[in-house]
């Protein structure tokens, strides 16, 4: 025979478990919702205020037109792609050091896209006028990207910038 004290403990434990089940299921569902949106953009700079010879402490701004690849609608040539305007952006950079011609700069980048804004931050070391790829961090956003974070790669190649971002929300 089960005593009333034991029965009370069992009923309390079952009630608590049943009350928590919906919130446990909800927490598990949020963990499953870790979709990462891949954003790939090509930028063409139309204004760059960087000095001719960059020294530590120098700052500059670069303005970009941003494009994304779009597959051609023609089904016969399915691998044919074109660029579609995706928005615009700007980079604000400050030189941290210069050593043997290589510049290390801290940059904050703002990408204004149709769905919203993405903000990036990176420290990049490069030799001016030479192609370089570096890691960048997604530090925030607005609109569709309001709770964005993640990382990606940025490639600088003359007036062209290529971004491959993994946006997590």
PDB file of C-alpha atoms in Angstrom:
ATOM      1  CA  UNK A   1       0.000   0.000   0.000  1.00  0.00           C
ATOM      2  CA  UNK A   2       1.256   3.468  -0.907  1.00  0.00           C
ATOM      3  CA  UNK A   3       1.154   5.981   1.901  1.00  0.00           C
ATOM      4  CA  UNK A   4      -0.383   9.379   1.373  1.00  0.00           C
ATOM      5  CA  UNK A   5       3.038  11.063   1.781  1.00  0.00           C
ATOM      6  CA  UNK A   6       4.553   8.971  -1.033  1.00  0.00           C
ATOM      7  CA  UNK A   7       1.469   9.515  -3.188  1.00  0.00           C
ATOM      8  CA  UNK A   8       1.802  13.314  -2.657  1.00  0.00           C
ATOM      9  CA  UNK A   9       5.461  13.278  -3.746  1.00  0.00           C
ATOM     10  CA  UNK A  10       4.655  11.192  -6.854  1.00  0.00           C
ATOM     11  CA  UNK A  11       1.737  13.450  -7.842  1.00  0.00           C
ATOM     12  CA  UNK A  12       3.878  16.573  -7.344  1.00  0.00           C
ATOM     13  CA  UNK A  13       6.716  15.090  -9.428  1.00  0.00           C
ATOM     14  CA  UNK A  14       4.333  14.096 -12.260  1.00  0.00           C
ATOM     15  CA  UNK A  15       2.606  17.477 -12.234  1.00  0.00           C
ATOM     16  CA  UNK A  16       5.947  19.304 -12.418  1.00  0.00           C
ATOM     17  CA  UNK A  17       7.154  17.055 -15.253  1.00  0.00           C
ATOM     18  CA  UNK A  18       3.974  17.552 -17.268  1.00  0.00           C
ATOM     19  CA  UNK A  19       4.099  21.307 -16.717  1.00  0.00           C
ATOM     20  CA  UNK A  20       7.696  21.474 -17.981  1.00  0.00           C
ATOM     21  CA  UNK A  21       7.224  19.257 -21.059  1.00  0.00           C
ATOM     22  CA  UNK A  22       5.958  22.025 -23.393  1.00  0.00           C
ATOM     23  CA  UNK A  23       8.843  24.339 -22.481  1.00  0.00           C
ATOM     24  CA  UNK A  24      11.382  21.521 -22.865  1.00  0.00           C
ATOM     25  CA  UNK A  25       9.975  20.718 -26.306  1.00  0.00           C
ATOM     26  CA  UNK A  26      10.099  24.405 -27.221  1.00  0.00           C
ATOM     27  CA  UNK A  27      13.754  24.711 -26.132  1.00  0.00           C
ATOM     28  CA  UNK A  28      14.646  21.661 -28.208  1.00  0.00           C
ATOM     29  CA  UNK A  29      12.865  23.149 -31.225  1.00  0.00           C
ATOM     30  CA  UNK A  30      14.906  26.355 -30.951  1.00  0.00           C
ATOM     31  CA  UNK A  31      18.114  24.309 -30.980  1.00  0.00           C
ATOM     32  CA  UNK A  32      16.977  22.618 -34.201  1.00  0.00           C
ATOM     33  CA  UNK A  33      16.361  26.040 -35.787  1.00  0.00           C
ATOM     34  CA  UNK A  34      20.038  26.756 -36.443  1.00  0.00           C
ATOM     35  CA  UNK A  35      19.647  27.512 -40.117  1.00  0.00           C
ATOM     36  CA  UNK A  36      22.666  29.245 -41.548  1.00  0.00           C
ATOM     37  CA  UNK A  37      22.012  31.519 -44.501  1.00  0.00           C
ATOM     38  CA  UNK A  38      24.867  31.732 -46.967  1.00  0.00           C
ATOM     39  CA  UNK A  39      25.312  35.229 -48.385  1.00  0.00           C
ATOM     40  CA  UNK A  40      27.760  35.613 -51.257  1.00  0.00           C
ATOM     41  CA  UNK A  41      28.419  39.081 -52.640  1.00  0.00           C
ATOM     42  CA  UNK A  42      30.794  40.820 -55.013  1.00  0.00           C
ATOM     43  CA  UNK A  43      31.542  44.468 -54.415  1.00  0.00           C
ATOM     44  CA  UNK A  44      33.025  47.048 -56.736  1.00  0.00           C
ATOM     45  CA  UNK A  45      34.486  50.108 -55.036  1.00  0.00           C
ATOM     46  CA  UNK A  46      33.642  53.453 -56.563  1.00  0.00           C
ATOM     47  CA  UNK A  47      35.365  55.654 -53.982  1.00  0.00           C
ATOM     48  CA  UNK A  48      38.370  54.904 -51.787  1.00  0.00           C
ATOM     49  CA  UNK A  49      39.835  57.639 -49.573  1.00  0.00           C
ATOM     50  CA  UNK A  50      42.940  55.668 -48.512  1.00  0.00           C
ATOM     51  CA  UNK A  51      46.182  57.653 -48.603  1.00  0.00           C
ATOM     52  CA  UNK A  52      48.791  56.814 -51.233  1.00  0.00           C
ATOM     53  CA  UNK A  53      51.184  55.580 -48.549  1.00  0.00           C
ATOM     54  CA  UNK A  54      49.371  54.160 -45.529  1.00  0.00           C
ATOM     55  CA  UNK A  55      50.950  54.659 -42.098  1.00  0.00           C
ATOM     56  CA  UNK A  56      49.796  53.444 -38.667  1.00  0.00           C
ATOM     57  CA  UNK A  57      46.964  55.666 -37.464  1.00  0.00           C
ATOM     58  CA  UNK A  58      45.705  56.533 -40.955  1.00  0.00           C
ATOM     59  CA  UNK A  59      41.989  55.983 -41.558  1.00  0.00           C
ATOM     60  CA  UNK A  60      39.991  55.745 -44.764  1.00  0.00           C
ATOM     61  CA  UNK A  61      36.560  54.905 -46.136  1.00  0.00           C
ATOM     62  CA  UNK A  62      35.665  52.781 -49.164  1.00  0.00           C
ATOM     63  CA  UNK A  63      32.221  52.865 -50.799  1.00  0.00           C
ATOM     64  CA  UNK A  64      30.965  49.828 -52.739  1.00  0.00           C
ATOM     65  CA  UNK A  65      28.194  48.745 -55.057  1.00  0.00           C
ATOM     66  CA  UNK A  66      27.226  45.157 -54.135  1.00  0.00           C
ATOM     67  CA  UNK A  67      26.129  42.404 -56.513  1.00  0.00           C
ATOM     68  CA  UNK A  68      24.971  38.797 -56.115  1.00  0.00           C
ATOM     69  CA  UNK A  69      25.008  35.998 -58.675  1.00  0.00           C
ATOM     70  CA  UNK A  70      21.739  35.119 -60.321  1.00  0.00           C
ATOM     71  CA  UNK A  71      21.183  31.988 -62.398  1.00  0.00           C
ATOM     72  CA  UNK A  72      19.964  32.605 -65.922  1.00  0.00           C
ATOM     73  CA  UNK A  73      16.304  31.768 -66.584  1.00  0.00           C
ATOM     74  CA  UNK A  74      17.203  30.065 -69.846  1.00  0.00           C
ATOM     75  CA  UNK A  75      16.981  26.326 -69.087  1.00  0.00           C
ATOM     76  CA  UNK A  76      19.236  25.321 -71.998  1.00  0.00           C
ATOM     77  CA  UNK A  77      22.265  26.990 -70.410  1.00  0.00           C
ATOM     78  CA  UNK A  78      21.599  26.339 -66.723  1.00  0.00           C
ATOM     79  CA  UNK A  79      25.187  27.036 -65.632  1.00  0.00           C
ATOM     80  CA  UNK A  80      25.059  30.546 -67.064  1.00  0.00           C
ATOM     81  CA  UNK A  81      25.051  33.206 -64.332  1.00  0.00           C
ATOM     82  CA  UNK A  82      24.717  36.962 -64.224  1.00  0.00           C
ATOM     83  CA  UNK A  83      25.247  39.593 -61.560  1.00  0.00           C
ATOM     84  CA  UNK A  84      22.256  41.357 -60.011  1.00  0.00           C
ATOM     85  CA  UNK A  85      22.534  44.512 -57.911  1.00  0.00           C
ATOM     86  CA  UNK A  86      22.120  43.520 -54.246  1.00  0.00           C
ATOM     87  CA  UNK A  87      22.728  46.858 -52.500  1.00  0.00           C
ATOM     88  CA  UNK A  88      25.632  49.021 -51.430  1.00  0.00           C
ATOM     89  CA  UNK A  89      28.148  49.166 -48.635  1.00  0.00           C
ATOM     90  CA  UNK A  90      31.033  50.912 -47.048  1.00  0.00           C
ATOM     91  CA  UNK A  91      34.186  50.014 -45.173  1.00  0.00           C
ATOM     92  CA  UNK A  92      35.816  52.186 -42.537  1.00  0.00           C
ATOM     93  CA  UNK A  93      39.395  51.105 -41.868  1.00  0.00           C
ATOM     94  CA  UNK A  94      42.239  52.266 -39.635  1.00  0.00           C
ATOM     95  CA  UNK A  95      45.838  51.174 -40.092  1.00  0.00           C
ATOM     96  CA  UNK A  96      47.193  49.419 -37.011  1.00  0.00           C
ATOM     97  CA  UNK A  97      50.694  48.666 -38.299  1.00  0.00           C
ATOM     98  CA  UNK A  98      52.896  48.587 -41.368  1.00  0.00           C
ATOM     99  CA  UNK A  99      55.804  46.195 -41.739  1.00  0.00           C
ATOM    100  CA  UNK A 100      57.837  45.536 -44.920  1.00  0.00           C
ATOM    101  CA  UNK A 101      55.101  47.025 -47.111  1.00  0.00           C
ATOM    102  CA  UNK A 102      52.281  44.980 -45.542  1.00  0.00           C
ATOM    103  CA  UNK A 103      49.498  46.931 -43.830  1.00  0.00           C
ATOM    104  CA  UNK A 104      47.411  45.582 -40.959  1.00  0.00           C
ATOM    105  CA  UNK A 105      44.081  47.380 -40.688  1.00  0.00           C
ATOM    106  CA  UNK A 106      41.039  47.097 -38.416  1.00  0.00           C
ATOM    107  CA  UNK A 107      37.895  47.458 -40.539  1.00  0.00           C
ATOM    108  CA  UNK A 108      34.185  47.819 -39.856  1.00  0.00           C
ATOM    109  CA  UNK A 109      32.006  47.090 -42.871  1.00  0.00           C
ATOM    110  CA  UNK A 110      28.337  47.901 -43.388  1.00  0.00           C
ATOM    111  CA  UNK A 111      26.412  46.083 -46.119  1.00  0.00           C
ATOM    112  CA  UNK A 112      23.007  47.581 -46.977  1.00  0.00           C
ATOM    113  CA  UNK A 113      21.023  44.825 -48.705  1.00  0.00           C
ATOM    114  CA  UNK A 114      17.392  44.443 -49.797  1.00  0.00           C
ATOM    115  CA  UNK A 115      16.519  42.320 -46.727  1.00  0.00           C
ATOM    116  CA  UNK A 116      18.383  44.491 -44.226  1.00  0.00           C
ATOM    117  CA  UNK A 117      21.829  45.574 -43.090  1.00  0.00           C
ATOM    118  CA  UNK A 118      24.777  43.388 -42.074  1.00  0.00           C
ATOM    119  CA  UNK A 119      27.699  44.719 -40.028  1.00  0.00           C
ATOM    120  CA  UNK A 120      31.117  43.041 -40.255  1.00  0.00           C
ATOM    121  CA  UNK A 121      34.386  43.471 -38.392  1.00  0.00           C
ATOM    122  CA  UNK A 122      37.824  42.190 -39.324  1.00  0.00           C
ATOM    123  CA  UNK A 123      41.535  42.725 -38.905  1.00  0.00           C
ATOM    124  CA  UNK A 124      43.235  42.210 -42.245  1.00  0.00           C
ATOM    125  CA  UNK A 125      46.902  42.208 -43.255  1.00  0.00           C
ATOM    126  CA  UNK A 126      47.591  42.879 -46.911  1.00  0.00           C
ATOM    127  CA  UNK A 127      50.055  44.343 -49.356  1.00  0.00           C
ATOM    128  CA  UNK A 128      48.336  47.207 -51.226  1.00  0.00           C
ATOM    129  CA  UNK A 129      47.318  46.237 -54.800  1.00  0.00           C
ATOM    130  CA  UNK A 130      47.763  42.484 -54.124  1.00  0.00           C
ATOM    131  CA  UNK A 131      44.943  39.964 -53.678  1.00  0.00           C
ATOM    132  CA  UNK A 132      44.312  38.767 -50.099  1.00  0.00           C
ATOM    133  CA  UNK A 133      41.662  36.667 -48.345  1.00  0.00           C
ATOM    134  CA  UNK A 134      40.941  37.019 -44.625  1.00  0.00           C
ATOM    135  CA  UNK A 135      38.373  35.980 -42.010  1.00  0.00           C
ATOM    136  CA  UNK A 136      35.584  38.419 -41.086  1.00  0.00           C
ATOM    137  CA  UNK A 137      33.023  38.359 -38.278  1.00  0.00           C
ATOM    138  CA  UNK A 138      29.336  39.242 -38.530  1.00  0.00           C
ATOM    139  CA  UNK A 139      28.655  41.478 -35.540  1.00  0.00           C
ATOM    140  CA  UNK A 140      25.027  42.429 -36.134  1.00  0.00           C
ATOM    141  CA  UNK A 141      22.376  43.619 -38.507  1.00  0.00           C
ATOM    142  CA  UNK A 142      18.931  45.094 -39.068  1.00  0.00           C
ATOM    143  CA  UNK A 143      15.717  43.986 -40.776  1.00  0.00           C
ATOM    144  CA  UNK A 144      15.890  40.319 -41.791  1.00  0.00           C
ATOM    145  CA  UNK A 145      19.379  40.202 -40.218  1.00  0.00           C
ATOM    146  CA  UNK A 146      18.376  41.905 -36.912  1.00  0.00           C
ATOM    147  CA  UNK A 147      19.825  39.130 -34.739  1.00  0.00           C
ATOM    148  CA  UNK A 148      22.579  38.068 -37.124  1.00  0.00           C
ATOM    149  CA  UNK A 149      25.956  36.743 -36.128  1.00  0.00           C
ATOM    150  CA  UNK A 150      28.439  34.427 -37.783  1.00  0.00           C
ATOM    151  CA  UNK A 151      31.573  34.654 -39.858  1.00  0.00           C
ATOM    152  CA  UNK A 152      32.919  34.370 -43.348  1.00  0.00           C
ATOM    153  CA  UNK A 153      35.703  35.348 -45.684  1.00  0.00           C
ATOM    154  CA  UNK A 154      36.522  38.580 -47.452  1.00  0.00           C
ATOM    155  CA  UNK A 155      38.773  38.738 -50.498  1.00  0.00           C
ATOM    156  CA  UNK A 156      40.260  42.062 -51.570  1.00  0.00           C
ATOM    157  CA  UNK A 157      41.465  42.209 -55.172  1.00  0.00           C
ATOM    158  CA  UNK A 158      42.093  45.749 -56.411  1.00  0.00           C
ATOM    159  CA  UNK A 159      38.715  47.521 -56.702  1.00  0.00           C
ATOM    160  CA  UNK A 160      36.848  44.234 -56.210  1.00  0.00           C
ATOM    161  CA  UNK A 161      35.725  42.728 -52.911  1.00  0.00           C
ATOM    162  CA  UNK A 162      34.274  39.227 -52.638  1.00  0.00           C
ATOM    163  CA  UNK A 163      32.334  38.226 -49.503  1.00  0.00           C
ATOM    164  CA  UNK A 164      31.309  34.689 -48.497  1.00  0.00           C
ATOM    165  CA  UNK A 165      29.289  34.934 -45.300  1.00  0.00           C
ATOM    166  CA  UNK A 166      27.628  32.331 -43.077  1.00  0.00           C
ATOM    167  CA  UNK A 167      24.810  34.256 -41.383  1.00  0.00           C
ATOM    168  CA  UNK A 168      23.330  32.605 -38.302  1.00  0.00           C
ATOM    169  CA  UNK A 169      20.247  34.021 -36.605  1.00  0.00           C
TER     170      UNK A 169
END
